[in-house]
Coordinates of C-alpha atoms in Angstrom, one line a residue:
M1 CA -35.2 -17.8 -16.7
M2 CA -35.8 -19.2 -13.1
E3 CA -33.9 -22.3 -13.8
G4 CA -31.3 -21.2 -11.2
N5 CA -33.9 -20.7 -8.4
S6 CA -33.0 -23.7 -6.3
T7 CA -29.5 -23.6 -5.1
V8 CA -27.7 -26.4 -4.1
G9 CA -24.7 -26.4 -1.8
S10 CA -22.6 -23.1 -1.3
F11 CA -21.5 -20.8 -3.9
T12 CA -18.0 -21.4 -5.4
P13 CA -17.3 -19.3 -8.3
V14 CA -13.8 -20.6 -9.0
Q15 CA -15.3 -24.1 -9.8
Q16 CA -17.5 -22.7 -12.8
F17 CA -14.0 -21.0 -14.3
S18 CA -13.3 -22.3 -18.0
V19 CA -10.0 -22.1 -19.8
A20 CA -11.1 -19.1 -21.3
D21 CA -11.7 -17.4 -17.9
L22 CA -8.3 -18.4 -16.7
V23 CA -6.5 -17.0 -19.9
V24 CA -8.4 -13.8 -19.4
V25 CA -7.3 -13.4 -15.8
V26 CA -3.7 -14.0 -16.6
V27 CA -3.8 -11.6 -19.3
Y28 CA -5.5 -8.9 -17.4
F29 CA -3.1 -9.1 -14.4
S30 CA 0.1 -9.3 -16.6
L31 CA -1.2 -6.1 -18.0
N32 CA -1.8 -4.7 -14.5
V33 CA 1.9 -5.7 -13.6
A34 CA 3.3 -3.9 -16.6
V35 CA 1.1 -0.7 -15.8
G36 CA 1.9 -1.0 -12.0
V37 CA 5.7 -1.3 -12.8
W38 CA 5.5 1.8 -15.2
S39 CA 3.6 3.7 -12.6
S40 CA 6.0 3.2 -9.8
C41 CA 8.8 4.5 -12.0
R42 CA 7.3 7.6 -12.7
V43 CA 7.4 8.6 -9.0
N44 CA 10.5 8.0 -6.6
R45 CA 8.5 5.7 -4.0
N46 CA 11.9 5.5 -1.7
T47 CA 11.3 8.8 -0.2
V48 CA 8.6 9.3 2.3
S49 CA 6.9 12.1 0.1
G50 CA 7.0 9.8 -3.1
Y51 CA 5.5 6.6 -1.0
F52 CA 2.9 8.5 0.7
L53 CA 1.7 11.2 -1.6
A54 CA 2.5 10.0 -4.8
G55 CA 5.2 12.8 -5.3
R56 CA 2.2 15.3 -5.1
D57 CA 1.8 15.0 -8.9
M58 CA -1.2 13.4 -9.6
A59 CA -3.8 14.6 -12.5
W60 CA -7.5 15.0 -12.1
W61 CA -8.5 11.9 -13.9
P62 CA -6.7 9.4 -11.4
I63 CA -7.6 11.2 -8.6
G64 CA -11.2 11.2 -9.5
A65 CA -10.9 7.3 -10.4
S66 CA -8.9 6.6 -7.2
L67 CA -11.6 8.4 -5.0
F68 CA -14.1 6.3 -6.6
A69 CA -12.2 3.1 -6.5
S70 CA -11.2 3.6 -2.9
S71 CA -15.0 3.7 -1.8
E72 CA -16.1 1.2 -4.1
G73 CA -13.8 -1.8 -3.5
S74 CA -15.1 -5.3 -3.6
G75 CA -16.6 -4.9 -0.1
L76 CA -18.9 -2.3 -1.2
F77 CA -19.8 -4.0 -4.4
I78 CA -20.9 -7.2 -2.2
G79 CA -22.6 -4.8 0.2
L80 CA -24.4 -2.7 -2.0
A81 CA -25.7 -5.5 -3.9
G82 CA -26.6 -7.6 -0.9
T83 CA -28.5 -4.7 0.7
G84 CA -30.3 -3.8 -2.7
A85 CA -31.5 -7.4 -2.7
A86 CA -32.6 -7.5 0.8
G87 CA -34.2 -3.9 0.9
G88 CA -34.6 -2.2 -2.4
I89 CA -32.9 1.1 -3.9
A90 CA -32.9 3.0 -0.7
V91 CA -29.4 2.3 0.1
T92 CA -28.6 4.5 -3.1
G93 CA -28.5 7.3 -0.7
F94 CA -25.4 6.5 0.8
E95 CA -23.7 6.8 -2.9
W96 CA -25.7 10.0 -3.9
N97 CA -25.1 11.8 -0.7
A98 CA -21.4 11.5 -1.5
T99 CA -21.8 14.3 -4.3
Y100 CA -22.0 17.4 -1.5
A101 CA -19.3 15.9 0.9
L102 CA -17.0 15.5 -2.2
L103 CA -17.6 19.0 -3.2
A104 CA -17.1 20.2 0.4
L105 CA -13.7 18.5 0.1
A106 CA -12.4 20.2 -2.8
W107 CA -13.8 23.7 -2.2
V108 CA -13.4 23.8 1.6
F109 CA -11.5 21.3 3.2
V110 CA -8.7 20.9 0.9
P111 CA -7.7 24.8 0.9
V112 CA -7.4 24.4 4.7
Y113 CA -5.4 21.3 4.6
I114 CA -3.0 22.8 2.2
S115 CA -2.8 25.9 4.0
S116 CA -1.7 24.0 7.2
G117 CA 0.9 21.8 5.2
I118 CA -0.4 18.5 6.9
V119 CA 0.3 15.0 5.6
T120 CA -2.2 13.2 7.9
M121 CA -5.7 14.2 9.3
P122 CA -4.5 13.8 12.9
E123 CA -1.5 16.1 12.3
Y124 CA -4.0 18.9 11.2
L125 CA -6.0 18.7 14.7
Q126 CA -2.4 18.7 16.4
R127 CA -1.3 21.8 14.8
R128 CA -4.8 23.3 15.2
F129 CA -5.3 22.7 18.8
G130 CA -1.7 21.9 20.1
G131 CA -0.4 19.1 22.3
E132 CA -0.2 15.3 21.1
R133 CA -3.3 13.5 22.9
I134 CA -5.8 14.5 20.0
R135 CA -3.3 13.5 17.4
M136 CA -2.6 10.3 19.1
Y137 CA -6.4 9.4 19.6
L138 CA -7.3 10.3 16.0
S139 CA -4.5 8.1 14.7
G140 CA -5.6 5.0 16.8
L141 CA -9.3 5.5 16.1
S142 CA -8.6 5.8 12.2
L143 CA -6.8 2.5 12.5
L144 CA -9.4 0.6 14.4
L145 CA -12.0 1.8 11.8
S146 CA -9.9 0.5 9.0
I147 CA -9.7 -2.8 10.8
F148 CA -13.5 -2.8 11.5
T149 CA -15.0 -1.3 8.6
K150 CA -12.5 -1.3 5.7
I151 CA -9.9 -4.1 5.7
S152 CA -11.9 -6.5 7.3
T153 CA -14.9 -6.1 4.7
D154 CA -12.6 -6.1 1.9
L155 CA -11.1 -9.3 2.5
Y156 CA -14.3 -10.7 3.6
S157 CA -16.1 -9.9 0.3
G158 CA -13.1 -10.9 -1.7
A159 CA -13.1 -14.4 -0.3
L160 CA -16.7 -14.7 -1.8
F161 CA -14.9 -14.4 -5.3
V162 CA -11.5 -16.0 -4.9
Q163 CA -8.5 -16.2 -2.5
V164 CA -7.3 -12.8 -1.5
C165 CA -4.2 -11.4 -3.1
L166 CA -2.6 -8.2 -2.4
G167 CA -0.6 -6.3 -5.0
W168 CA -1.0 -3.2 -7.2
D169 CA -2.8 0.2 -6.9
L170 CA -4.2 0.6 -10.3
Y171 CA -6.6 3.4 -11.5
L172 CA -7.3 1.5 -15.0
S173 CA -9.4 -1.1 -13.1
T174 CA -12.0 1.4 -12.1
V175 CA -12.8 2.2 -15.7
L176 CA -12.8 -1.7 -16.7
M177 CA -15.1 -2.5 -13.8
L178 CA -17.8 -0.1 -15.1
V179 CA -17.5 -1.2 -18.7
V180 CA -17.9 -4.9 -17.7
T181 CA -20.3 -4.2 -15.0
G182 CA -22.3 -2.6 -17.7
L183 CA -22.1 -5.7 -19.8
Y184 CA -23.7 -8.1 -17.2
T185 CA -26.0 -5.3 -16.0
I186 CA -27.7 -5.5 -19.5
A187 CA -27.6 -9.2 -19.4
A188 CA -29.4 -9.1 -15.7
F189 CA -32.1 -6.8 -17.1
N190 CA -32.5 -8.8 -20.2
E191 CA -33.4 -11.9 -17.8
I192 CA -36.2 -10.0 -16.4
G193 CA -37.7 -8.2 -19.5
G194 CA -36.3 -4.9 -18.9
Y195 CA -36.4 -2.2 -16.1
P196 CA -40.1 -1.7 -16.3
N197 CA -40.8 -5.2 -15.0
L198 CA -38.0 -5.2 -12.4
E199 CA -40.5 -3.9 -9.4
E200 CA -43.2 -6.1 -10.2
A201 CA -40.7 -9.3 -10.4
Y202 CA -38.8 -7.9 -7.2
L203 CA -42.0 -8.0 -5.1
K204 CA -42.7 -11.5 -6.1
A205 CA -39.3 -12.7 -5.3
V206 CA -39.9 -14.8 -2.2
P207 CA -38.2 -17.9 -1.3
S208 CA -40.0 -21.5 -1.5
K209 CA -38.7 -22.6 2.1
I210 CA -40.0 -19.8 4.6
V211 CA -40.3 -19.3 8.2
P212 CA -44.2 -20.1 9.2
N213 CA -46.4 -17.0 10.6
T214 CA -43.6 -14.4 9.5
T215 CA -43.5 -12.0 7.1
C216 CA -39.6 -11.5 6.7
H217 CA -39.6 -13.3 3.6
L218 CA -41.3 -10.9 1.7
P219 CA -39.6 -7.8 -0.2
R220 CA -40.5 -4.5 1.3
A221 CA -43.6 -2.8 -0.5
D222 CA -41.4 0.4 -0.7
A223 CA -38.3 -1.2 -2.5
M224 CA -38.4 1.3 -5.2
H225 CA -38.3 4.3 -3.1
L226 CA -35.2 6.3 -1.9
F227 CA -37.0 8.2 1.1
R228 CA -38.8 5.8 3.5
D229 CA -40.7 6.6 6.8
P230 CA -39.1 8.1 9.4
V231 CA -39.9 5.6 12.1
S232 CA -40.7 2.2 10.6
G233 CA -38.4 2.5 7.5
D234 CA -35.2 0.3 7.3
L235 CA -33.5 3.3 5.8
P236 CA -35.6 6.4 7.2
W237 CA -35.5 9.5 5.2
T238 CA -34.6 11.6 8.2
G239 CA -31.3 9.3 8.9
M240 CA -30.7 9.2 5.4
T241 CA -30.7 13.2 5.2
F242 CA -28.9 14.2 8.2
G243 CA -27.4 11.4 9.9
L244 CA -25.7 10.4 6.5
S245 CA -24.5 13.8 5.9
I246 CA -22.4 13.6 9.2
M247 CA -21.0 10.2 8.2
A248 CA -20.3 11.5 4.7
T249 CA -18.5 14.3 5.9
W250 CA -16.2 12.0 8.1
Y251 CA -15.5 9.8 5.1
W252 CA -15.1 12.3 2.3
C253 CA -13.6 15.2 4.2
T254 CA -11.6 14.1 7.3
D255 CA -10.7 10.2 6.6
Q256 CA -7.0 9.7 5.7
V257 CA -8.0 7.3 3.0
I258 CA -9.9 9.7 0.9
V259 CA -8.2 13.1 1.7
Q260 CA -4.9 11.7 0.7
R261 CA -6.1 11.1 -2.7
S262 CA -7.1 14.8 -3.3
L263 CA -3.5 16.0 -1.4
S264 CA -1.7 14.2 -3.9
A265 CA -2.9 16.6 -6.6
K266 CA -0.8 18.8 -8.8
N267 CA -3.0 21.9 -7.7
L268 CA -6.4 22.7 -6.4
N269 CA -7.8 22.8 -10.1
H270 CA -7.0 18.9 -10.3
A271 CA -8.1 18.3 -6.8
K272 CA -11.5 19.8 -7.5
A273 CA -12.0 18.3 -11.2
G274 CA -11.2 14.9 -9.2
S275 CA -14.0 15.4 -6.9
I276 CA -16.4 16.3 -9.7
L277 CA -15.1 13.0 -11.5
A278 CA -15.6 10.9 -8.6
S279 CA -19.2 12.4 -7.9
Y280 CA -20.3 11.6 -11.2
L281 CA -19.1 8.1 -11.0
K282 CA -20.8 7.7 -7.5
M283 CA -24.2 8.4 -9.6
L284 CA -23.7 4.7 -11.3
P285 CA -23.9 2.3 -8.6
L286 CA -27.7 2.3 -8.4
F287 CA -27.9 0.9 -11.9
V288 CA -24.7 -1.5 -12.0
I289 CA -24.7 -2.8 -8.5
I290 CA -28.1 -2.3 -6.5
M291 CA -30.6 -3.0 -9.1
P292 CA -28.6 -6.1 -10.4
G293 CA -28.5 -7.0 -6.8
M294 CA -32.3 -6.8 -6.7
I295 CA -32.4 -8.8 -10.2
S296 CA -30.3 -11.5 -8.3
R297 CA -32.9 -12.0 -5.9
V298 CA -35.8 -12.1 -8.6
L299 CA -33.5 -15.0 -10.4
Y300 CA -32.5 -16.9 -7.3
P301 CA -34.8 -16.3 -4.5
D302 CA -34.2 -19.7 -2.7
A303 CA -30.3 -18.7 -2.3
V304 CA -30.2 -14.6 -2.3
A305 CA -33.6 -14.2 -0.3
C306 CA -33.4 -17.1 2.1
V307 CA -34.6 -16.6 5.6
D308 CA -34.9 -20.2 7.1
P309 CA -31.6 -20.6 9.2
E310 CA -30.8 -24.1 8.1
E311 CA -31.2 -23.4 4.4
C312 CA -29.1 -20.1 4.7
T313 CA -26.2 -22.1 6.4
R314 CA -26.5 -24.8 3.6
V315 CA -26.4 -21.9 0.7
C316 CA -23.6 -19.6 2.2
G317 CA -22.6 -20.5 5.6
A318 CA -24.2 -17.9 7.3
A319 CA -27.6 -18.6 9.4
V320 CA -28.7 -14.7 9.4
G321 CA -29.0 -14.7 5.7
C322 CA -27.5 -14.8 2.2
S323 CA -28.2 -11.4 0.6
N324 CA -24.4 -10.8 0.3
I325 CA -24.0 -13.7 -2.5
A326 CA -26.2 -11.7 -4.7
Y327 CA -23.7 -10.0 -6.7
P328 CA -21.3 -12.9 -7.4
K329 CA -24.5 -15.3 -7.8
L330 CA -25.5 -13.1 -10.6
V331 CA -22.2 -12.7 -12.1
V332 CA -21.2 -16.3 -12.1
E333 CA -24.4 -17.6 -13.1
L334 CA -25.1 -14.9 -16.2
M335 CA -21.8 -14.0 -17.7
P336 CA -20.4 -16.1 -20.5
S337 CA -16.9 -17.7 -20.6
G338 CA -14.4 -15.1 -20.9
L339 CA -16.2 -12.1 -19.5
R340 CA -16.9 -14.1 -16.6
G341 CA -13.0 -14.6 -16.0
L342 CA -12.8 -10.6 -17.1
M343 CA -15.3 -9.7 -14.3
I344 CA -13.6 -11.6 -11.5
A345 CA -10.0 -10.3 -12.6
V346 CA -11.6 -6.6 -12.4
M347 CA -13.2 -7.5 -9.1
M348 CA -9.7 -8.7 -7.6
A349 CA -8.2 -5.3 -8.9
A350 CA -10.8 -3.4 -7.4
L351 CA -10.1 -5.3 -4.2
M352 CA -6.5 -4.6 -4.5
S353 CA -7.1 -1.0 -5.4
S354 CA -9.2 -0.3 -2.3
L355 CA -6.7 -2.4 -0.1
T356 CA -3.7 -0.8 -1.0
S357 CA -5.3 2.6 -0.4
I358 CA -6.2 1.8 3.0
F359 CA -2.8 0.2 3.8
N360 CA -1.1 3.2 2.3
S361 CA -2.9 5.9 4.4
S362 CA -3.0 3.4 7.7
S363 CA 0.7 3.0 7.5
T364 CA 1.3 7.0 6.9
L365 CA -1.1 7.5 10.1
F366 CA 1.1 5.4 12.2
T367 CA 4.4 6.1 10.9
M368 CA 3.9 10.1 10.8
D369 CA 1.8 10.3 13.8
V370 CA 3.0 7.4 16.3
W371 CA 6.3 6.0 15.3
R372 CA 7.9 9.6 14.7
K373 CA 6.9 10.6 18.2
L374 CA 8.6 7.5 19.6
R375 CA 11.7 7.7 17.5
P376 CA 12.1 11.4 16.5
G377 CA 15.6 10.6 14.7
A378 CA 14.1 7.8 12.5
G379 CA 15.4 8.0 8.8
E380 CA 13.2 7.7 5.9
R381 CA 14.4 3.7 5.4
E382 CA 13.5 3.1 8.8
L383 CA 10.0 4.8 8.3
L384 CA 9.3 3.1 5.1
L385 CA 10.1 -0.5 6.8
V386 CA 7.7 0.5 9.8
G387 CA 4.9 1.4 7.5
R388 CA 5.1 -2.0 5.8
V389 CA 5.3 -3.8 8.9
V390 CA 2.2 -2.1 9.9
T391 CA 0.3 -3.4 6.8
V392 CA 1.2 -6.9 7.9
V393 CA -0.4 -6.4 11.4
L394 CA -3.2 -4.6 10.0
V395 CA -4.0 -7.6 7.9
A396 CA -3.9 -10.1 10.8
L397 CA -6.0 -8.2 13.1
S398 CA -8.5 -7.8 10.1
V399 CA -8.7 -11.6 9.6
V400 CA -9.5 -12.2 13.3
W401 CA -12.5 -9.7 13.0
I402 CA -14.1 -11.5 10.1
P403 CA -16.1 -13.9 12.0
I404 CA -17.8 -11.2 14.2
L405 CA -18.5 -9.0 10.7
Q406 CA -20.2 -12.1 9.1
S407 CA -22.7 -12.5 11.8
S408 CA -23.6 -8.7 12.4
S409 CA -26.3 -6.8 11.2
G410 CA -28.7 -9.4 10.0
G411 CA -26.0 -10.8 7.5
Q412 CA -25.9 -7.5 5.3
L413 CA -22.4 -6.3 5.0
Y414 CA -23.3 -2.8 4.2
V415 CA -25.5 -2.1 6.9
Y416 CA -22.6 -3.5 9.4
I417 CA -20.0 -0.9 7.6
Q418 CA -22.4 1.8 8.0
A419 CA -23.7 0.9 11.7
V420 CA -20.0 0.6 13.0
T421 CA -19.3 4.2 11.3
S422 CA -22.3 5.8 12.7
Y423 CA -20.9 4.8 16.3
L424 CA -17.5 6.1 15.9
A425 CA -17.2 8.8 13.2
P426 CA -19.7 11.4 14.0
P427 CA -17.4 12.9 17.2
V428 CA -14.5 13.4 14.4
T429 CA -16.7 15.2 12.3
A430 CA -18.1 17.5 14.9
V431 CA -14.5 18.4 15.9
F432 CA -13.2 18.7 12.4
V433 CA -16.0 21.2 11.7
L434 CA -15.8 23.4 14.5
A435 CA -12.1 23.2 14.0
V436 CA -12.1 24.6 10.7
F437 CA -15.3 27.1 11.1
W438 CA -15.1 28.1 14.8
P439 CA -11.8 29.7 15.6
R440 CA -12.8 30.0 19.6
A441 CA -12.6 25.9 19.4
N442 CA -9.8 24.7 21.6
E443 CA -7.8 21.8 22.5
Q444 CA -9.6 21.0 25.9
G445 CA -12.9 21.4 24.6
A446 CA -12.0 19.1 21.5
F447 CA -10.2 16.5 23.4
W448 CA -13.3 16.0 25.9
G449 CA -15.8 16.2 23.4
L450 CA -14.0 13.2 21.6
M451 CA -13.9 11.4 24.5
A452 CA -17.5 11.8 25.3
G453 CA -18.3 10.8 21.8
L454 CA -16.1 7.7 21.9
A455 CA -17.9 6.6 25.4
L456 CA -21.4 6.8 23.9
G457 CA -20.4 5.5 20.7
L458 CA -18.7 2.3 22.2
A459 CA -21.6 1.7 24.6
R460 CA -23.9 1.6 21.4
M461 CA -21.7 -0.6 19.6
G462 CA -21.3 -2.8 22.6
L463 CA -24.7 -3.2 22.8
E464 CA -25.0 -3.9 19.0
L465 CA -22.5 -6.7 19.5
A466 CA -24.2 -8.2 22.5
Y467 CA -27.8 -8.1 21.3
P468 CA -27.6 -8.6 17.6
V469 CA -30.7 -8.1 15.0
P470 CA -32.8 -11.5 15.8
R471 CA -33.3 -13.7 13.1
C472 CA -36.6 -14.2 11.2
G473 CA -39.4 -15.5 13.6
V474 CA -37.5 -14.6 17.0
P475 CA -39.1 -12.0 19.0
D476 CA -36.9 -8.4 19.2
R477 CA -35.8 -8.3 22.8
R478 CA -33.0 -5.9 22.3
P479 CA -32.7 -2.7 24.5
W480 CA -34.5 0.4 23.6
L481 CA -31.4 2.1 22.5
L482 CA -31.0 -0.5 19.5
A483 CA -34.8 -1.2 18.7
D484 CA -36.4 2.3 18.7
I485 CA -33.3 4.4 17.7
H486 CA -31.9 3.8 14.3
Y487 CA -28.2 3.9 14.0
L488 CA -28.2 6.9 11.5
H489 CA -30.6 8.9 14.1
F490 CA -28.2 7.9 16.7
A491 CA -25.3 9.5 14.3
V492 CA -27.0 12.7 14.6
L493 CA -27.4 12.7 18.6
L494 CA -23.9 11.5 19.0
C495 CA -22.6 14.3 16.8
A496 CA -24.7 17.0 18.6
A497 CA -23.6 15.7 22.0
T498 CA -19.9 16.0 21.0
G499 CA -20.5 19.3 19.6
A500 CA -22.0 20.5 22.8
V501 CA -19.3 19.2 24.8
V502 CA -16.7 20.7 22.6
V503 CA -18.2 24.2 22.6
G504 CA -19.0 23.8 26.4
G505 CA -15.5 22.8 27.2
S506 CA -13.8 25.6 24.8
L507 CA -16.0 28.3 26.2
L508 CA -15.0 27.4 30.0
T509 CA -11.1 27.3 29.3
P510 CA -8.8 29.8 27.6
P511 CA -9.1 30.6 23.8
P512 CA -6.5 29.1 21.5
S513 CA -3.3 31.4 20.8
P514 CA -3.1 33.2 17.2
A515 CA -0.5 30.7 16.3
Q516 CA -3.1 28.0 16.7
L517 CA -5.6 29.9 14.2
K518 CA -2.9 31.4 11.6
D519 CA -3.4 29.5 8.2
L520 CA -5.6 26.6 10.1
T521 CA -9.0 28.1 9.9
W522 CA -11.3 28.8 7.0
W523 CA -11.1 32.3 8.4
T524 CA -7.6 32.8 8.6
L525 CA -6.0 31.7 5.2
S526 CA -3.2 33.5 4.0
R527 CA -1.0 33.9 0.8
E528 CA 2.4 34.1 2.8
Q529 CA 5.2 32.0 1.8
P530 CA 5.1 28.7 3.8
Q531 CA 7.6 28.0 6.7
P532 CA 9.1 24.7 7.9
S533 CA 7.2 23.3 10.9
V534 CA 9.2 22.3 14.2
D535 CA 8.2 18.4 13.5
G536 CA 10.1 18.3 10.1
T537 CA 7.2 18.9 7.9
S538 CA 6.2 22.2 6.1
Q539 CA 3.5 24.6 6.6
G540 CA 2.1 25.5 3.4
H541 CA -0.2 28.5 3.0
F542 CA -3.0 29.4 0.8
D543 CA -5.3 32.1 -0.1
G544 CA -8.7 31.8 1.9
S545 CA -10.7 32.5 -1.6
C546 CA -11.4 29.8 -4.1
S547 CA -8.9 31.2 -6.7
A548 CA -5.8 29.9 -5.0
T549 CA -4.1 26.3 -5.7
L550 CA -1.8 23.7 -4.5
G551 CA 1.7 23.9 -6.0
V552 CA 3.8 21.1 -6.9
Q553 CA 5.7 19.6 -4.1
Q554 CA 9.1 17.9 -4.1
P555 CA 10.7 15.3 -2.0
A556 CA 12.0 16.8 1.0
K557 CA 16.3 17.0 1.0
A558 CA 16.6 16.3 4.9
E559 CA 16.1 12.8 6.0
G560 CA 13.0 12.3 8.0
S561 CA 11.2 15.2 6.4
P562 CA 8.2 13.9 4.7
T563 CA 7.5 17.1 2.4
T564 CA 9.0 20.4 1.5
A565 CA 7.0 23.6 1.5
L566 CA 4.1 24.0 -1.1
R567 CA 4.3 26.9 -3.6
D568 CA 1.4 29.4 -3.8
A569 CA 0.0 29.8 -7.3
T570 CA -3.2 31.3 -8.5
E571 CA -6.1 29.4 -10.1
P572 CA -6.7 30.3 -13.8
R573 CA -10.0 31.8 -14.3
F574 CA -10.9 29.6 -17.1
W575 CA -10.5 26.2 -15.3
A576 CA -11.8 27.9 -12.0
R577 CA -14.9 28.5 -13.9
V578 CA -15.3 25.1 -15.9
C579 CA -14.9 23.5 -12.3
G580 CA -17.6 25.7 -10.7
I581 CA -20.0 25.1 -13.8
N582 CA -19.3 21.3 -13.7
A583 CA -20.2 21.6 -9.9
V584 CA -23.6 23.2 -10.6
V585 CA -24.5 20.7 -13.3
L586 CA -23.2 17.9 -11.0
M587 CA -25.9 19.1 -8.2
C588 CA -28.7 19.6 -10.5
I589 CA -28.3 16.0 -11.8
N590 CA -28.2 14.6 -8.6
I591 CA -31.0 16.7 -7.1
F592 CA -33.2 15.5 -10.1
C593 CA -32.2 11.8 -9.5
Y594 CA -33.0 12.1 -6.0
G595 CA -36.4 13.7 -6.9
Y596 CA -37.2 10.8 -9.4
F597 CA -36.5 8.0 -7.4
A598 CA -37.7 9.5 -3.9

């Protein structure tokens, strides 16, 4: 069982491909191309509405699969398994916390976004507060976050498997990914004698080459617990409860990549059901990604758990650690020929699904929020061309950032993603929540709150890059802001500081006009027929109760107008109750799992 313990040389999956693996990859992607062509033909992709919002005609199951796939790209597969190998199951909280944010998205935020008739998140803040500077800032911040935490991480993790390819956005890959991952998970558990032996085997998984007079080679004693010490824990329960909720609200309720999936729904029922499906799927990573990552450390401790800088550099090319290879190492070593090829193909499809979601949403932001302001008379052909050029630029910038990413956060990809998010996202969460729920919030307060939050977040991020986590055996001489304040706790402080500036700035300046509140907050939704907005997009309206729904939206007739008005419709009581019951059952399952593994 432990023959693969000694790893010689770097990990190169492609070298172990057999003819059967290559045949499976070719067949898999041939089917993907066929499905992609069929999907593209169903919606007119040559209009802005069709290209950016899939014609607003998506059913609940592809929405749910897309929400899950967009959040579980290859970067998350590599990162979750790597952090699981390094520290145990506590990282599961990042996945399970999404349940409540997804329900908030469907039941609270989507109705407001529908009412406002927006296409992008910065567009919502512009209509809510007026002016251009907040919308432009949010567009720029979203693009930067895409480069720092999404595109670069996906490209880096995909490089661990195969040369990165860009192509098709396919929801079928999500289902196949779960099925095939289930197969290798069973194989992994069989290697260690089943789940009951996981904890004992994990605590004994130490590399043969260690750094003398240190304990960093030892697995954490609390590896099988979700809730950890609020002071000494690597993922403190206070941060995982409060700080993580702030970050989850940003990601699931205000991030363009995610919200755009829900806004493409046929109606609100489908948006709700999609969120519920995605929440159920988010319960699986503990068993199919994180625990297999821990098993990888058990089977290959010299490679996955290395701590000696020279040994780590020889194994994976990163002196700070090799936990990121936990997932691909396990797949290549345990999967038989054919299934190994299918797993690699599915990982490639997951990478492409995640990347295309990001590219589509990022190009939407730049095209709608920046380019149309620079060139108000731009036609659809020009907008589509600009959107595709932006994709190329984003890839280039992300590739340049990869070397910095590789050496950050102790070599743990997932920790890097969450840390950067905690520095930049909490101010956005504070502004969106106040915009939706506090009608008194105005543009001056929101803008200066964002600026204050950005300054504090960039200061922390700059310190993080200047003083990285010390390697094993090196004294920690980082400033107290880094050494004593966990990034999840910093997210709480940053959100609170931003909220205080927004509230103070709003109270010291005139209140917003009624036009900036009508149909734009939770308390001011209406059922009136939507009217076109001045910038060419329509303003849909929505009933403030949960018994209203998003109507089907058709491509605009006027060139340059991305959408037409939403049709107001009533949600059938039966399906509303089905969604509500499923949401309650989902929360019960989530709470039970939290309690069992706490």
